């Protein structure tokens, strides 16, 4: 007859450590996602004037374009209108940053995350300094 397997149990210390890790992840993740979403794009920055010039050019090109070209131009126009709308929008990361600063060091130490890894992900050096993460970390 087969023996019964002993049911594994998680100690209270393990449960609290797992809960702490989940809380730290929930604090860090929104900041990292916001950094990625609002990271400046490479290349030459567009101005409202350059966007308006291109929109006028698109309107002129639409008149004689075939259907496939019209489709591309219409999509470009929609993209430009969206870009112009969001051009002056400022993003306030302070709430996310505060939670990140409070949780990044213990999270990084527990997970073995180095200063360089944070930096490659786009976290500014000043924020890492506020969190107590130094270049020698990791």
PDB file of N, CA and C in Angstrom, residues 62-100:
ATOM      1  N   UNK A  62      -3.316  63.536 -50.331  1.00  0.00           N
ATOM      2  CA  UNK A  62      -4.505  62.683 -50.346  1.00  0.00           C
ATOM      3  C   UNK A  62      -5.310  62.818 -51.631  1.00  0.00           C
ATOM      4  N   UNK A  63      -5.300  64.003 -52.216  1.00  0.00           N
ATOM      5  CA  UNK A  63      -6.144  64.261 -53.386  1.00  0.00           C
ATOM      6  C   UNK A  63      -5.839  63.339 -54.561  1.00  0.00           C
ATOM      7  N   UNK A  64      -4.577  63.139 -54.876  1.00  0.00           N
ATOM      8  CA  UNK A  64      -4.244  62.344 -56.051  1.00  0.00           C
ATOM      9  C   UNK A  64      -3.767  60.944 -55.744  1.00  0.00           C
ATOM     10  N   UNK A  65      -3.918  60.498 -54.508  1.00  0.00           N
ATOM     11  CA  UNK A  65      -3.361  59.202 -54.111  1.00  0.00           C
ATOM     12  C   UNK A  65      -4.322  58.061 -54.422  1.00  0.00           C
ATOM     13  N   UNK A  66      -3.730  56.886 -54.711  1.00  0.00           N
ATOM     14  CA  UNK A  66      -4.563  55.692 -54.881  1.00  0.00           C
ATOM     15  C   UNK A  66      -5.032  55.221 -53.493  1.00  0.00           C
ATOM     16  N   UNK A  67      -5.883  54.217 -53.460  1.00  0.00           N
ATOM     17  CA  UNK A  67      -6.509  53.801 -52.202  1.00  0.00           C
ATOM     18  C   UNK A  67      -5.500  53.298 -51.166  1.00  0.00           C
ATOM     19  N   UNK A  68      -4.502  52.565 -51.600  1.00  0.00           N
ATOM     20  CA  UNK A  68      -3.498  52.049 -50.665  1.00  0.00           C
ATOM     21  C   UNK A  68      -2.697  53.201 -50.061  1.00  0.00           C
ATOM     22  N   UNK A  69      -2.286  54.140 -50.896  1.00  0.00           N
ATOM     23  CA  UNK A  69      -1.538  55.304 -50.416  1.00  0.00           C
ATOM     24  C   UNK A  69      -2.423  56.154 -49.497  1.00  0.00           C
ATOM     25  N   UNK A  70      -3.700  56.306 -49.863  1.00  0.00           N
ATOM     26  CA  UNK A  70      -4.629  57.076 -49.026  1.00  0.00           C
ATOM     27  C   UNK A  70      -4.742  56.452 -47.638  1.00  0.00           C
ATOM     28  N   UNK A  71      -4.807  55.132 -47.599  1.00  0.00           N
ATOM     29  CA  UNK A  71      -4.899  54.429 -46.322  1.00  0.00           C
ATOM     30  C   UNK A  71      -3.694  54.758 -45.440  1.00  0.00           C
ATOM     31  N   UNK A  72      -2.499  54.705 -46.018  1.00  0.00           N
ATOM     32  CA  UNK A  72      -1.278  55.019 -45.271  1.00  0.00           C
ATOM     33  C   UNK A  72      -1.273  56.471 -44.810  1.00  0.00           C
ATOM     34  N   UNK A  73      -1.689  57.375 -45.680  1.00  0.00           N
ATOM     35  CA  UNK A  73      -1.702  58.796 -45.332  1.00  0.00           C
ATOM     36  C   UNK A  73      -2.726  59.100 -44.238  1.00  0.00           C
ATOM     37  N   UNK A  74      -3.864  58.456 -44.309  1.00  0.00           N
ATOM     38  CA  UNK A  74      -4.881  58.659 -43.272  1.00  0.00           C
ATOM     39  C   UNK A  74      -4.364  58.185 -41.921  1.00  0.00           C
ATOM     40  N   UNK A  75      -3.687  57.025 -41.909  1.00  0.00           N
ATOM     41  CA  UNK A  75      -3.135  56.528 -40.651  1.00  0.00           C
ATOM     42  C   UNK A  75      -2.052  57.460 -40.133  1.00  0.00           C
ATOM     43  N   UNK A  76      -1.199  57.955 -41.020  1.00  0.00           N
ATOM     44  CA  UNK A  76      -0.155  58.892 -40.607  1.00  0.00           C
ATOM     45  C   UNK A  76      -0.781  60.156 -40.024  1.00  0.00           C
ATOM     46  N   UNK A  77      -1.846  60.641 -40.652  1.00  0.00           N
ATOM     47  CA  UNK A  77      -2.526  61.833 -40.148  1.00  0.00           C
ATOM     48  C   UNK A  77      -3.093  61.576 -38.750  1.00  0.00           C
ATOM     49  N   UNK A  78      -3.716  60.422 -38.537  1.00  0.00           N
ATOM     50  CA  UNK A  78      -4.243  60.086 -37.213  1.00  0.00           C
ATOM     51  C   UNK A  78      -3.131  60.014 -36.172  1.00  0.00           C
ATOM     52  N   UNK A  79      -2.002  59.407 -36.550  1.00  0.00           N
ATOM     53  CA  UNK A  79      -0.857  59.318 -35.639  1.00  0.00           C
ATOM     54  C   UNK A  79      -0.324  60.701 -35.287  1.00  0.00           C
ATOM     55  N   UNK A  80      -0.236  61.579 -36.288  1.00  0.00           N
ATOM     56  CA  UNK A  80       0.267  62.932 -36.049  1.00  0.00           C
ATOM     57  C   UNK A  80      -0.680  63.742 -35.168  1.00  0.00           C
ATOM     58  N   UNK A  81      -1.968  63.605 -35.381  1.00  0.00           N
ATOM     59  CA  UNK A  81      -2.937  64.312 -34.540  1.00  0.00           C
ATOM     60  C   UNK A  81      -2.834  63.849 -33.091  1.00  0.00           C
ATOM     61  N   UNK A  82      -2.660  62.551 -32.898  1.00  0.00           N
ATOM     62  CA  UNK A  82      -2.490  62.007 -31.554  1.00  0.00           C
ATOM     63  C   UNK A  82      -1.190  62.508 -30.927  1.00  0.00           C
ATOM     64  N   UNK A  83      -0.124  62.529 -31.717  1.00  0.00           N
ATOM     65  CA  UNK A  83       1.166  63.005 -31.218  1.00  0.00           C
ATOM     66  C   UNK A  83       1.088  64.478 -30.830  1.00  0.00           C
ATOM     67  N   UNK A  84       0.431  65.278 -31.647  1.00  0.00           N
ATOM     68  CA  UNK A  84       0.308  66.707 -31.350  1.00  0.00           C
ATOM     69  C   UNK A  84      -0.502  66.921 -30.072  1.00  0.00           C
ATOM     70  N   UNK A  85      -1.542  66.113 -29.886  1.00  0.00           N
ATOM     71  CA  UNK A  85      -2.370  66.226 -28.687  1.00  0.00           C
ATOM     72  C   UNK A  85      -1.555  65.918 -27.425  1.00  0.00           C
ATOM     73  N   UNK A  86      -0.644  64.949 -27.528  1.00  0.00           N
ATOM     74  CA  UNK A  86       0.135  64.521 -26.365  1.00  0.00           C
ATOM     75  C   UNK A  86       1.485  65.210 -26.242  1.00  0.00           C
ATOM     76  N   UNK A  87       1.783  66.135 -27.131  1.00  0.00           N
ATOM     77  CA  UNK A  87       3.103  66.750 -27.168  1.00  0.00           C
ATOM     78  C   UNK A  87       3.443  67.497 -25.885  1.00  0.00           C
ATOM     79  N   UNK A  88       2.490  68.222 -25.349  1.00  0.00           N
ATOM     80  CA  UNK A  88       2.761  69.042 -24.172  1.00  0.00           C
ATOM     81  C   UNK A  88       2.331  68.387 -22.871  1.00  0.00           C
ATOM     82  N   UNK A  89       1.899  67.156 -22.943  1.00  0.00           N
ATOM     83  CA  UNK A  89       1.444  66.470 -21.737  1.00  0.00           C
ATOM     84  C   UNK A  89       2.638  66.103 -20.863  1.00  0.00           C
ATOM     85  N   UNK A  90       2.589  66.552 -19.643  1.00  0.00           N
ATOM     86  CA  UNK A  90       3.632  66.230 -18.676  1.00  0.00           C
ATOM     87  C   UNK A  90       3.140  65.072 -17.807  1.00  0.00           C
ATOM     88  N   UNK A  91       4.040  64.180 -17.493  1.00  0.00           N
ATOM     89  CA  UNK A  91       3.695  63.016 -16.697  1.00  0.00           C
ATOM     90  C   UNK A  91       4.288  63.189 -15.309  1.00  0.00           C
ATOM     91  N   UNK A  92       3.457  63.018 -14.296  1.00  0.00           N
ATOM     92  CA  UNK A  92       3.913  63.143 -12.919  1.00  0.00           C
ATOM     93  C   UNK A  92       4.165  61.746 -12.358  1.00  0.00           C
ATOM     94  N   UNK A  93       5.434  61.424 -12.229  1.00  0.00           N
ATOM     95  CA  UNK A  93       5.817  60.108 -11.720  1.00  0.00           C
ATOM     96  C   UNK A  93       6.081  60.124 -10.222  1.00  0.00           C
ATOM     97  N   UNK A  94       5.839  61.253  -9.554  1.00  0.00           N
ATOM     98  CA  UNK A  94       6.262  61.405  -8.164  1.00  0.00           C
ATOM     99  C   UNK A  94       5.642  60.363  -7.230  1.00  0.00           C
ATOM    100  N   UNK A  95       4.374  60.045  -7.409  1.00  0.00           N
ATOM    101  CA  UNK A  95       3.744  59.048  -6.536  1.00  0.00           C
ATOM    102  C   UNK A  95       4.369  57.672  -6.757  1.00  0.00           C
ATOM    103  N   UNK A  96       4.565  57.315  -8.026  1.00  0.00           N
ATOM    104  CA  UNK A  96       5.207  56.031  -8.330  1.00  0.00           C
ATOM    105  C   UNK A  96       6.647  56.019  -7.834  1.00  0.00           C
ATOM    106  N   UNK A  97       7.322  57.148  -8.018  1.00  0.00           N
ATOM    107  CA  UNK A  97       8.726  57.241  -7.624  1.00  0.00           C
ATOM    108  C   UNK A  97       8.880  57.088  -6.115  1.00  0.00           C
ATOM    109  N   UNK A  98       7.978  57.683  -5.358  1.00  0.00           N
ATOM    110  CA  UNK A  98       8.044  57.592  -3.896  1.00  0.00           C
ATOM    111  C   UNK A  98       7.931  56.134  -3.445  1.00  0.00           C
ATOM    112  N   UNK A  99       6.988  55.406  -4.019  1.00  0.00           N
ATOM    113  CA  UNK A  99       6.818  53.990  -3.677  1.00  0.00           C
ATOM    114  C   UNK A  99       8.032  53.179  -4.126  1.00  0.00           C
ATOM    115  N   UNK A 100       8.586  53.524  -5.287  1.00  0.00           N
ATOM    116  CA  UNK A 100       9.770  52.827  -5.784  1.00  0.00           C
ATOM    117  C   UNK A 100      10.940  53.029  -4.829  1.00  0.00           C
TER     118      UNK A 100
END
